[in-house]
Structure formats: C-alpha cells, structure tokens
Short mmCIF file of C-alpha atoms in Angstrom, two decimals:
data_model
loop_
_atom_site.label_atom_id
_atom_site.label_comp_id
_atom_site.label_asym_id
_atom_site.label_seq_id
_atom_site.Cartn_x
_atom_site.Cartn_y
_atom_site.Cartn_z
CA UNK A 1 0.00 0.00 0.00
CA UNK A 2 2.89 2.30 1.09
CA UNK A 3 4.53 1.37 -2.51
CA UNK A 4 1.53 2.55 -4.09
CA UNK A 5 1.27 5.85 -2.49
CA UNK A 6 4.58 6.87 -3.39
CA UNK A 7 4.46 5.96 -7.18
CA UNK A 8 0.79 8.32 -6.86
CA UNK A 9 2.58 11.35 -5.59
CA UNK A 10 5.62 10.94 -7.56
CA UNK A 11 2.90 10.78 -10.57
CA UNK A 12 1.47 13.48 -9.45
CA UNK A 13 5.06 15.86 -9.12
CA UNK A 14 6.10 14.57 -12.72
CA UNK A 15 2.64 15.63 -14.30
CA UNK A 16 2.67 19.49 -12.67
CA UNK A 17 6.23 19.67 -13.43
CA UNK A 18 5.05 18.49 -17.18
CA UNK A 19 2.05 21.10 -16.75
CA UNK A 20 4.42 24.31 -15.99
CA UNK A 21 6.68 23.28 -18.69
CA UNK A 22 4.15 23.40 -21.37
CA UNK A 23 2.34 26.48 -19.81
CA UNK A 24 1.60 29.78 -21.11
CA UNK A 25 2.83 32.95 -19.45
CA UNK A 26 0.25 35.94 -18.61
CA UNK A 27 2.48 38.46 -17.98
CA UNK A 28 1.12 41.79 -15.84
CA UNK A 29 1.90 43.85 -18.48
CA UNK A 30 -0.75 41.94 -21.07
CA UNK A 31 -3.22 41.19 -18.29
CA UNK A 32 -3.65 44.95 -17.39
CA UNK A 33 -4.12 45.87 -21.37
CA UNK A 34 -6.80 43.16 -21.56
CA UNK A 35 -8.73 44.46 -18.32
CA UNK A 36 -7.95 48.64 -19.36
CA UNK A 37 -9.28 47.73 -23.29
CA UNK A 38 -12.12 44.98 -22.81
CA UNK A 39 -13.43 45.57 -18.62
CA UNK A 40 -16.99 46.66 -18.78
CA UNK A 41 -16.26 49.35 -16.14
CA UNK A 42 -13.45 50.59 -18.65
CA UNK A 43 -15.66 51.03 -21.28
CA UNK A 44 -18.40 52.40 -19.09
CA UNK A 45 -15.90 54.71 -18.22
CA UNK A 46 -15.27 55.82 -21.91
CA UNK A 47 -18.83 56.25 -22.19
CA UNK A 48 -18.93 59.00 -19.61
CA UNK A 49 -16.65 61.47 -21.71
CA UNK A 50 -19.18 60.78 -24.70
CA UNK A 51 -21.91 62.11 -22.39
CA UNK A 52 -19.96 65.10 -21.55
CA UNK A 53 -18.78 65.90 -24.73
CA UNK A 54 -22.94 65.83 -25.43
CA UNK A 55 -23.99 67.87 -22.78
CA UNK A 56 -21.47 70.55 -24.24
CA UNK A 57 -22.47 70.31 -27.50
CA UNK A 58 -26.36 70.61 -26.59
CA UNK A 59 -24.86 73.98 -24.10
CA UNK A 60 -23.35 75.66 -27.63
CA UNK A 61 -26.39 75.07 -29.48
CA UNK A 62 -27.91 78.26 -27.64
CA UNK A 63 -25.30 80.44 -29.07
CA UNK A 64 -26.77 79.05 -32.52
CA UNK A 65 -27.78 81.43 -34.88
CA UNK A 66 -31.80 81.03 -34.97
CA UNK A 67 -34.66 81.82 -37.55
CA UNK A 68 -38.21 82.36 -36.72
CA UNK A 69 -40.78 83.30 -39.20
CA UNK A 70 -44.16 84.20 -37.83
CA UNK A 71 -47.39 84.15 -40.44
CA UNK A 72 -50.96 85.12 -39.25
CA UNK A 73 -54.13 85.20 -41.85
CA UNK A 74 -57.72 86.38 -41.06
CA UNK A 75 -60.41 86.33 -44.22
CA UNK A 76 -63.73 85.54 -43.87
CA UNK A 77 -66.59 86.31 -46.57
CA UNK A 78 -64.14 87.66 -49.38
CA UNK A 79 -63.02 90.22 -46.92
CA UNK A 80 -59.27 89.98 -45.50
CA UNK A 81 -58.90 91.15 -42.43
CA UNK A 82 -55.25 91.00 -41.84
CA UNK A 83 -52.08 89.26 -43.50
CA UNK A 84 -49.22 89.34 -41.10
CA UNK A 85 -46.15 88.22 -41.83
CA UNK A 86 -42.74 88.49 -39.63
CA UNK A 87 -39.75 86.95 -40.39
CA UNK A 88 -36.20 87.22 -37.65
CA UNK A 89 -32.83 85.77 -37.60
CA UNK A 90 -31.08 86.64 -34.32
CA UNK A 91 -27.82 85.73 -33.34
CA UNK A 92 -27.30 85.10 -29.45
CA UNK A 93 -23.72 85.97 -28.38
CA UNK A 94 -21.72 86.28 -25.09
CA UNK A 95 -22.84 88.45 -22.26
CA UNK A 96 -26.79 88.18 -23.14
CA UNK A 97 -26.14 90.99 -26.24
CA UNK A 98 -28.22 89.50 -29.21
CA UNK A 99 -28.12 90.52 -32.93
CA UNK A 100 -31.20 90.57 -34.83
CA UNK A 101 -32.56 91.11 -38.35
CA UNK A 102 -36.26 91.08 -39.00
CA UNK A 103 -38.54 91.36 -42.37
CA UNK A 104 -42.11 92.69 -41.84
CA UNK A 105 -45.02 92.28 -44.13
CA UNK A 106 -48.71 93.71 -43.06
CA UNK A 107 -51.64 94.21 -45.42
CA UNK A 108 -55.41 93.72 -44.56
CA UNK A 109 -58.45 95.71 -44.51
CA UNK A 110 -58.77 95.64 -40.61
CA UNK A 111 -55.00 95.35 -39.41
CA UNK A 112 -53.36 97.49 -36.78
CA UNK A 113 -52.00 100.85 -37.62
CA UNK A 114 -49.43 100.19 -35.72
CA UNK A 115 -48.50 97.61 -37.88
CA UNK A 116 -48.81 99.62 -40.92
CA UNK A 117 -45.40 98.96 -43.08
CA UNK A 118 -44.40 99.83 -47.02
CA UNK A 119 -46.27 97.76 -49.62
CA UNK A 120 -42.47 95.79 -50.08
CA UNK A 121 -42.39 94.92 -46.46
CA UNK A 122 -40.21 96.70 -43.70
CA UNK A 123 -36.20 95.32 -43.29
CA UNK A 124 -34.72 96.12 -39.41
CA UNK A 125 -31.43 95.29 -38.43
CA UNK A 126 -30.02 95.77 -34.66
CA UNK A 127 -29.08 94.62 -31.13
CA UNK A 128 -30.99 93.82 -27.77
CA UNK A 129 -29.53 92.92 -24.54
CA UNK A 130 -29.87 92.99 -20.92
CA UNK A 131 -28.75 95.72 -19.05
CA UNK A 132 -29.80 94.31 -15.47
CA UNK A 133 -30.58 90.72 -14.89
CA UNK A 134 -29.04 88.79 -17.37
CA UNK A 135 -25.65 91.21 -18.50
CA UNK A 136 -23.09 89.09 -16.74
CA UNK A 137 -24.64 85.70 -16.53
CA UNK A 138 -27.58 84.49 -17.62
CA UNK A 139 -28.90 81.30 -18.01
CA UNK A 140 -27.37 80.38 -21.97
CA UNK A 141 -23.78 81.22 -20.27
CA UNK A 142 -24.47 79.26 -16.86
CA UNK A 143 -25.02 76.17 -19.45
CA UNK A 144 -22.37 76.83 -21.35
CA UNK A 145 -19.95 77.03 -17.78
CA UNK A 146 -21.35 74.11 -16.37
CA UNK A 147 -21.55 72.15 -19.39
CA UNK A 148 -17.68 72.70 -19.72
CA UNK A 149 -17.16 71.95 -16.14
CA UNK A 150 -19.19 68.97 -16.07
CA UNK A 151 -16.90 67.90 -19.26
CA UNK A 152 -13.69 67.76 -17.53
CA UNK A 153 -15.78 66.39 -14.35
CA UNK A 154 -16.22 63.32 -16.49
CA UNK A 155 -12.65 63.27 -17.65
CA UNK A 156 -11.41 62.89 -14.24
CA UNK A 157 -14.59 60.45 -13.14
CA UNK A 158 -13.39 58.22 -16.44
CA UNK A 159 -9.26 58.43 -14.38
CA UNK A 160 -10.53 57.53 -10.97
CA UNK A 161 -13.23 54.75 -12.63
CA UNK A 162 -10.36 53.14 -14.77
CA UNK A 163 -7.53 53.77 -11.65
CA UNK A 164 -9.97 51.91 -9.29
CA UNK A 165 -10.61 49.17 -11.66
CA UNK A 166 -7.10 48.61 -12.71
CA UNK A 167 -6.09 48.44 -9.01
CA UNK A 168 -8.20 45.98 -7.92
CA UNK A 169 -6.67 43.90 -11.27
CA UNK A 170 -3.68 44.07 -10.10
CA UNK A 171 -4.18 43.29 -6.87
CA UNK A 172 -5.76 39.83 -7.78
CA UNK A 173 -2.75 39.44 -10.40
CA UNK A 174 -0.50 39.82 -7.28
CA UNK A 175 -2.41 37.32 -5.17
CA UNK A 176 -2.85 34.59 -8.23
CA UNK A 177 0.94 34.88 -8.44
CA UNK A 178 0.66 34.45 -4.47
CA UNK A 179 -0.75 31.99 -4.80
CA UNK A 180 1.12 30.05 -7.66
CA UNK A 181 4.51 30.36 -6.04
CA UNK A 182 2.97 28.98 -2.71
CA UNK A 183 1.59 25.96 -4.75
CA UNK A 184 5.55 25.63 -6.17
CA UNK A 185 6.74 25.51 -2.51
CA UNK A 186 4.11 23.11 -1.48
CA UNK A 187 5.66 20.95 -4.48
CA UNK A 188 9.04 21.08 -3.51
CA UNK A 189 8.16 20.60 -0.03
CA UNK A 190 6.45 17.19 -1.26
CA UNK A 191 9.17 15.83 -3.30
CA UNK A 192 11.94 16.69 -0.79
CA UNK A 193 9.33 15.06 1.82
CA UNK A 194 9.46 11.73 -0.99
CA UNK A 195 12.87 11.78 -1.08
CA UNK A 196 13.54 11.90 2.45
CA UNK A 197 11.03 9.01 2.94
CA UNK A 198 12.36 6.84 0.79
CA UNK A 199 16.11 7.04 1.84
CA UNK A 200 14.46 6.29 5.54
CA UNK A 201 12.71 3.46 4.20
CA UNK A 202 16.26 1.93 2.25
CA UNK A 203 18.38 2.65 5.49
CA UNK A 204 15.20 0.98 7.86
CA UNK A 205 15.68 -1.83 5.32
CA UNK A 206 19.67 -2.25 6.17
CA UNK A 207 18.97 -2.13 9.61
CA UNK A 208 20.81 1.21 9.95
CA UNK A 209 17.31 3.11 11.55
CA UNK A 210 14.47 1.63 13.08
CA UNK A 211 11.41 0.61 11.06
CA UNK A 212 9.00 3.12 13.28
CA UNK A 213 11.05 5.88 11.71
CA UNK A 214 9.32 5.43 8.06
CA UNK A 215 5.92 5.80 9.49
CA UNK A 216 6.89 9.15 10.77
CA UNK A 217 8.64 10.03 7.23
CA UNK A 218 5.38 8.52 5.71
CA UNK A 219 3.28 11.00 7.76
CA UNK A 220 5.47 13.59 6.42
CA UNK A 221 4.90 12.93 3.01
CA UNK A 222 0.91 12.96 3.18
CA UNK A 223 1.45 16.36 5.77
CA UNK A 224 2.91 17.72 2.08
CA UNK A 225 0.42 15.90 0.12
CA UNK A 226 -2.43 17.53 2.05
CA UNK A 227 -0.56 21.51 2.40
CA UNK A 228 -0.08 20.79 -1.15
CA UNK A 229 -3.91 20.38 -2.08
CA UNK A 230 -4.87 23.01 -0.01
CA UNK A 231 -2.28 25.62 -2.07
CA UNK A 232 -4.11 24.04 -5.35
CA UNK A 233 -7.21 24.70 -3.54
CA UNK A 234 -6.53 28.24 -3.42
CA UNK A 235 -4.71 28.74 -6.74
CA UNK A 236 -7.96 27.58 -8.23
CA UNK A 237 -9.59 30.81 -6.33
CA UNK A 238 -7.52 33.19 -7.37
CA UNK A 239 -7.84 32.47 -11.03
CA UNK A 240 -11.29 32.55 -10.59
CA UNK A 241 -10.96 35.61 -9.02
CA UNK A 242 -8.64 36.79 -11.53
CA UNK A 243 -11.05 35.41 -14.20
CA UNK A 244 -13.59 38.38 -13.07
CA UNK A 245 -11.36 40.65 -14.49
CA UNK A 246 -10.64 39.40 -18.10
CA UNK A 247 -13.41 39.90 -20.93
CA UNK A 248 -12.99 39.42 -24.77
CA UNK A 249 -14.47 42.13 -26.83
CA UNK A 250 -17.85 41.00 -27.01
CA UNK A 251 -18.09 41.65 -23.41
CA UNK A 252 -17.75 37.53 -22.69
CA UNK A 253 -15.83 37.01 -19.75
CA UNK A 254 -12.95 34.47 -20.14
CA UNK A 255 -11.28 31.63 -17.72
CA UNK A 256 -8.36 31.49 -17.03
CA UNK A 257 -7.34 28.05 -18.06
CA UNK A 258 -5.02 26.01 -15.62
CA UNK A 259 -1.94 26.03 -18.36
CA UNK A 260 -1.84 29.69 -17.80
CA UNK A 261 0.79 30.64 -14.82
CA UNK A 262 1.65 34.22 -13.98
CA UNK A 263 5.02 35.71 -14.50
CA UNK A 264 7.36 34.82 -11.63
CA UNK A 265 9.96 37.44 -12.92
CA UNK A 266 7.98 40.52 -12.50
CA UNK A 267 10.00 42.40 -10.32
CA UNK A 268 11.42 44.94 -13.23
CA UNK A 269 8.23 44.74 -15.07
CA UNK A 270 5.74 46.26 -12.41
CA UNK A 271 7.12 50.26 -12.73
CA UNK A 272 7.54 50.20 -15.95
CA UNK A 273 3.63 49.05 -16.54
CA UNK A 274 2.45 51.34 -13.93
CA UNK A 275 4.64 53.95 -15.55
CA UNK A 276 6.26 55.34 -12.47
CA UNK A 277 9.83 54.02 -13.33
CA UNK A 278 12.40 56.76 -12.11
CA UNK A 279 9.66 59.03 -10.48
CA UNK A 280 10.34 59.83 -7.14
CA UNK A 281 7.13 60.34 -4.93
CA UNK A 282 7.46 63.39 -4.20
CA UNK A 283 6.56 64.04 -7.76
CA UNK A 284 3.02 63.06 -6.88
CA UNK A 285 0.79 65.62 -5.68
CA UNK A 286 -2.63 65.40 -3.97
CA UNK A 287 -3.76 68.34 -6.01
CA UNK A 288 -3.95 66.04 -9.34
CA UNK A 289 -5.88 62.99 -8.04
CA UNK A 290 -8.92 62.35 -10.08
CA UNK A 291 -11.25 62.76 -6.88
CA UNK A 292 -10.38 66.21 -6.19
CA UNK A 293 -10.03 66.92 -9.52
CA UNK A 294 -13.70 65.85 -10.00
CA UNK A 295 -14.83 67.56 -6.81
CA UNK A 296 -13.46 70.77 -7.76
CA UNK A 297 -15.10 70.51 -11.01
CA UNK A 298 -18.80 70.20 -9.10
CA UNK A 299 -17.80 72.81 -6.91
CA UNK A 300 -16.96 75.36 -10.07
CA UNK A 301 -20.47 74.30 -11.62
CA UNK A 302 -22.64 74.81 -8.21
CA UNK A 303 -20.75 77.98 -8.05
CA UNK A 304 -21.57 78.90 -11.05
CA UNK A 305 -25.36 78.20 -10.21
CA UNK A 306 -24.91 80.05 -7.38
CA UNK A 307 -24.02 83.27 -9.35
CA UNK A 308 -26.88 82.55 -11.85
CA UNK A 309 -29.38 82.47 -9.17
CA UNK A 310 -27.91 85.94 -7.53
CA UNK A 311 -28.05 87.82 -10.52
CA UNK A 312 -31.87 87.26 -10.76
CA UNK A 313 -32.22 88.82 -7.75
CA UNK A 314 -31.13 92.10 -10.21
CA UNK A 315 -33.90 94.07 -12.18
CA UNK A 316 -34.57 93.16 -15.32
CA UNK A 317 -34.21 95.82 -18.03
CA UNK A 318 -33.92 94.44 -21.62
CA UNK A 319 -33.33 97.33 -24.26
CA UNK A 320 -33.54 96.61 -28.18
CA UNK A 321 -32.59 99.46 -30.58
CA UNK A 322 -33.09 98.43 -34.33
CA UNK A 323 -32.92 100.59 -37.90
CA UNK A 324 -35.09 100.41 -40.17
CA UNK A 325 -35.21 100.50 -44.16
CA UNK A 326 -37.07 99.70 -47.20
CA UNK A 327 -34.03 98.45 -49.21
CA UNK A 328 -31.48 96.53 -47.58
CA UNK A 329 -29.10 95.63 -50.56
CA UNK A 330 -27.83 99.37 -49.98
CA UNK A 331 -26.08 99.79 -46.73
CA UNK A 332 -26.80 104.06 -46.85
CA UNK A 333 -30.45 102.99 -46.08
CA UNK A 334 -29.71 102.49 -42.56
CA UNK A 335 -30.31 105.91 -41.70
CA UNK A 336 -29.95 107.06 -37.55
CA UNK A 337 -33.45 108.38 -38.28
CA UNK A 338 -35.03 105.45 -39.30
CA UNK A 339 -35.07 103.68 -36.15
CA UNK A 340 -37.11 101.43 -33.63
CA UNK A 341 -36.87 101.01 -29.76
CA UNK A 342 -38.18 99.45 -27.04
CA UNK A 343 -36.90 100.87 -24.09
CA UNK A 344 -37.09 99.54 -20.11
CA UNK A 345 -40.64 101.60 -19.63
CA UNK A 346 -42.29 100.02 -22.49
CA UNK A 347 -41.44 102.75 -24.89
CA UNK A 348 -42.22 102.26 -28.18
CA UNK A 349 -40.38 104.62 -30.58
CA UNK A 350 -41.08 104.00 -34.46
CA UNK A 351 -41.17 107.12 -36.58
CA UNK A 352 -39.37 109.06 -38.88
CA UNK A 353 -37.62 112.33 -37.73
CA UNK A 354 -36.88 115.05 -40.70
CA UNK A 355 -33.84 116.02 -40.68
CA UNK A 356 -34.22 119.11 -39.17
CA UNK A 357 -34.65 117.75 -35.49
#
C-alpha cells in the first residue's frame, strides 16, 4: 500500500512539473491591457466622456444662430382682415447681447396701424440685450460654464473609474501569483518530503534506523500531500478571481485556463507598466488625483449656479434698438433716423424724424 502511495505522488510531481513546462505565461503587463481595453467598467468609463462631450455640445447650441418666421391670416366672406407676416434671424452671443434682423409684411383691410409697413415689407437690423438681470450671466452662459465643467468632471470620473478598476486587477494578479509560487513551494516541499522518505525506508531496510522511523517520514509525506492540495485549492480561487477581471471584446468574460501561470519574474516589469519608473514620490501631488479633480469641477459648476441664481435677484431691463429701411441691398439705407426702440418703460419709438430735429 505504502509502494503505491509513493508511485501516486511521484505521478502526481512529474505531471505538474510536465504542466508548468508546457504552460503559457500571462504576464502583468498583457493582463492589465486586456482588463484597461475589454473591462466593462473601462468602457463604461469611456462612455462617460461621450456624455460630456454631449452635454457641451447641446450647451453651444444656444449660441446658434436662430430663424423664426411668424405668419398670421384672417379672411372671412371675401373680406381679409389681416395678413401678417414676420420673419427674424437673431444671433445670441456672449454676455446676453443678441443681434437681430427682421422682415415685416402687413396688409389687410382691418389690421393694426401700428402695424402699418411699405407695400415691399419693412427690413430692421439691430441689437438687444440685458442691461440688469441677465448682462453678466444668464442662463445660456451658466449652461455653457457648467456644461464645460461637467466635461472635464467626467474626464477625471473616467481616471478615478479606470484607476480603481485597474487596481483591484492588479491586486488579484498579485495574489494569483501568491498563490502560484505557494503551490511551487508546497511541491518542492512534497518531493523533498518523498525523497527523504524513501532514503528512511532503504536505510530501515539495512537495519541502519528503526522501522517506526518510516511511518513518521510517511506522515510527512501525506502532511505535504495535504498543504499541497490546499495551495491548489486556493490557486484555483484566485484564477477565478482573476477570471472576473478578463473579458474578450464581445463583453464575454474568459477563464483562465489552468496552463496559464503568472510571471514569476515581474519584479522589473511592475514600474515600468504602472509607468512610475524613475519618479520619485514626491513628484506626486494630492492636487492632481482624479477625486479632487472631480470635486473641484462640481464645486466650479454649483458655483456657477450660485451666481446665476444671484443675478436674478437684479432688475430686469432688456433694451432693443433696431434701424429700419425699405431696401437693404444698400447699406446708406440704414439711416440714424429710421429707427425702432423698445426701451425699459415700455417705450415704443417707431417714426421718422426730418432732418431738421
């Protein structure tokens, strides 16, 4: 029985000595570009720079030049009442100031006199903005702030995401190669254990030792055998545990297979992965760690908020000044005296002054 023990574990040695030959290496190196390109989280974390990149572009589309045309029609029993039409292409810029050119049209037997304009229609070109609530900040700008803010928030959420993820990897790199070099010990520890008892069990055979002295070389060997299970045990849960971390590009996650061993030699290979090779610590600084970086971010965009909200507390007075002409393809038309404005009071100036006043 004893015989056949020994051939089983010296079976067993000569089959994971066999295994590691014909193994494949994962080096850290590869395993952290697998996890950084194919890790759900990693690509989550792409995603969020997409969404900030959106929310900016959506905050720029109120600077977009706009173009409203207005058309209003009354006629009932052959009579037309009124035929309105307005037509206005404003351009928003910084600091709530607003360009604006309009084209008015107004026939009909009842319309406004107030809305009376030449037979050709009625060209305006000129500028509106906020002299009160709404000058410095209003709430196009706070958008715009925020949306910029909230882009490099999502820059620095993307670092810390991919950081955290690619920490934990390489903590359960470090522990499956733990684990593998305790699993080579426990294998060396068995074969010297083999070794020893079977030079006890030649020498108790010359009569040089006393037979009792293999059992306690025998209970040796299975003390290895067992430690030896128990490190294949947990080998087996760290790859699994390293498995977690290792996707293909359909987002299938992959197993590691037991012919893949970590890289024993990785002493010189960890810095230069991590990229800190030759960078001293003090070169680190708190001030650049994606957290703050992030928090600062939200802080800059409530502050901005903040503002937004205290200038409403400000009057609002909104002033438009515009000139008016018949012709527009002739620039000389835009007379001083031709003009139309509506002032804070609700002032509605729209006349022609001779030029004598």
């Amino acid at each position: 029985m004893r015989k056949y023990v020994t051939i089983l574990m010296l079976l067993a040695t000569f089959s994971i000595t066999g295994q590691v030959q014909d193994s494949i290496v994962l080096r850290f190196n590869e395993f952290l570009g697998y996890v950084k390109k194919y890790h759900p989280i990693a690509k989550q974390a792409q995603l969020t720079l997409g969404i900030g990149q959106a929310n900016l572009m959506k905050a720029r589309g109120g600077f977009d030049p706009k173009i409203e045309v207005d058309y209003d029609r009354k006629e009932f029993k052959s009579t037309e009442y009124y035929d309105r039409l307005n037509a206005a292409f404003k351009i928003p810029t910084w600091y709530g100031i607003e360009l604006k050119g309009t084209f008015e049209q107004n026939d009909g037997d009842f319309l406004n006199p107030a809305e009376s304009v030449p037979t050709d229609g009625l060209y305006s070109a000129g500028v509106s903005m906020s002299l009160g609530q709404g000058l410095w900040i209003n709430d196009r700008m706070a958008t715009l702030k925020q949306a910029k803010l909230f882009r490099e928030q999502t820059k620095a959420d993307r670092d810390l995401l991919v950081n955290q993820i690619l920490y934990n990897a390489a903590l359960a790199y470090f522990d499956w190669l733990r684990a593998f070099n305790e699993a080579e010990i426990y294998q060396n520890f068995l074969r010297n254990a083999d070794i020893r008892f079977r030079g006890i069990k030649s020498r108790a055979a010359a009569g040089d030792v006393a037979a009792i002295d293999t059992v306690e070389a025998k209970i040796a060997v299975q003390t290895r055998a067992l430690g030896l299970e128990q490190a294949k045990v947990k080998l087996m849960k760290r790859s699994l545990e390293l498995s977690n971390f290792l996707w293909m590009n359909d987002n299938v996650p992959v197993e590691i297979q037991p012919n893949v061993i970590p890289d024993v030699n990785i002493g010189g290979e960890i810095d230069v992965t991590l990229e800190i090779l030759g960078k001293p610590l003090n070169s680190f600084t708190i001030e650049n760690h994606p957290k703050l970086l992030s928090l600062g971010y939200k802080i800059e965009g409530l502050r901005v908020d903040k503002n937004l909200k205290a200038n409403k507390l400000l009057p609002k007075i909104d002033v438009e000044y515009n000139f008016l002409t018949e012709t527009p393809s002739s620039s000389t038309r835009l007379k001083p005296k031709n003009t139309k404005a509506v002032l804070p009071f609700d002032y509605l100036c729209f006349c022609e002054r001779s030029e004598g006043t």
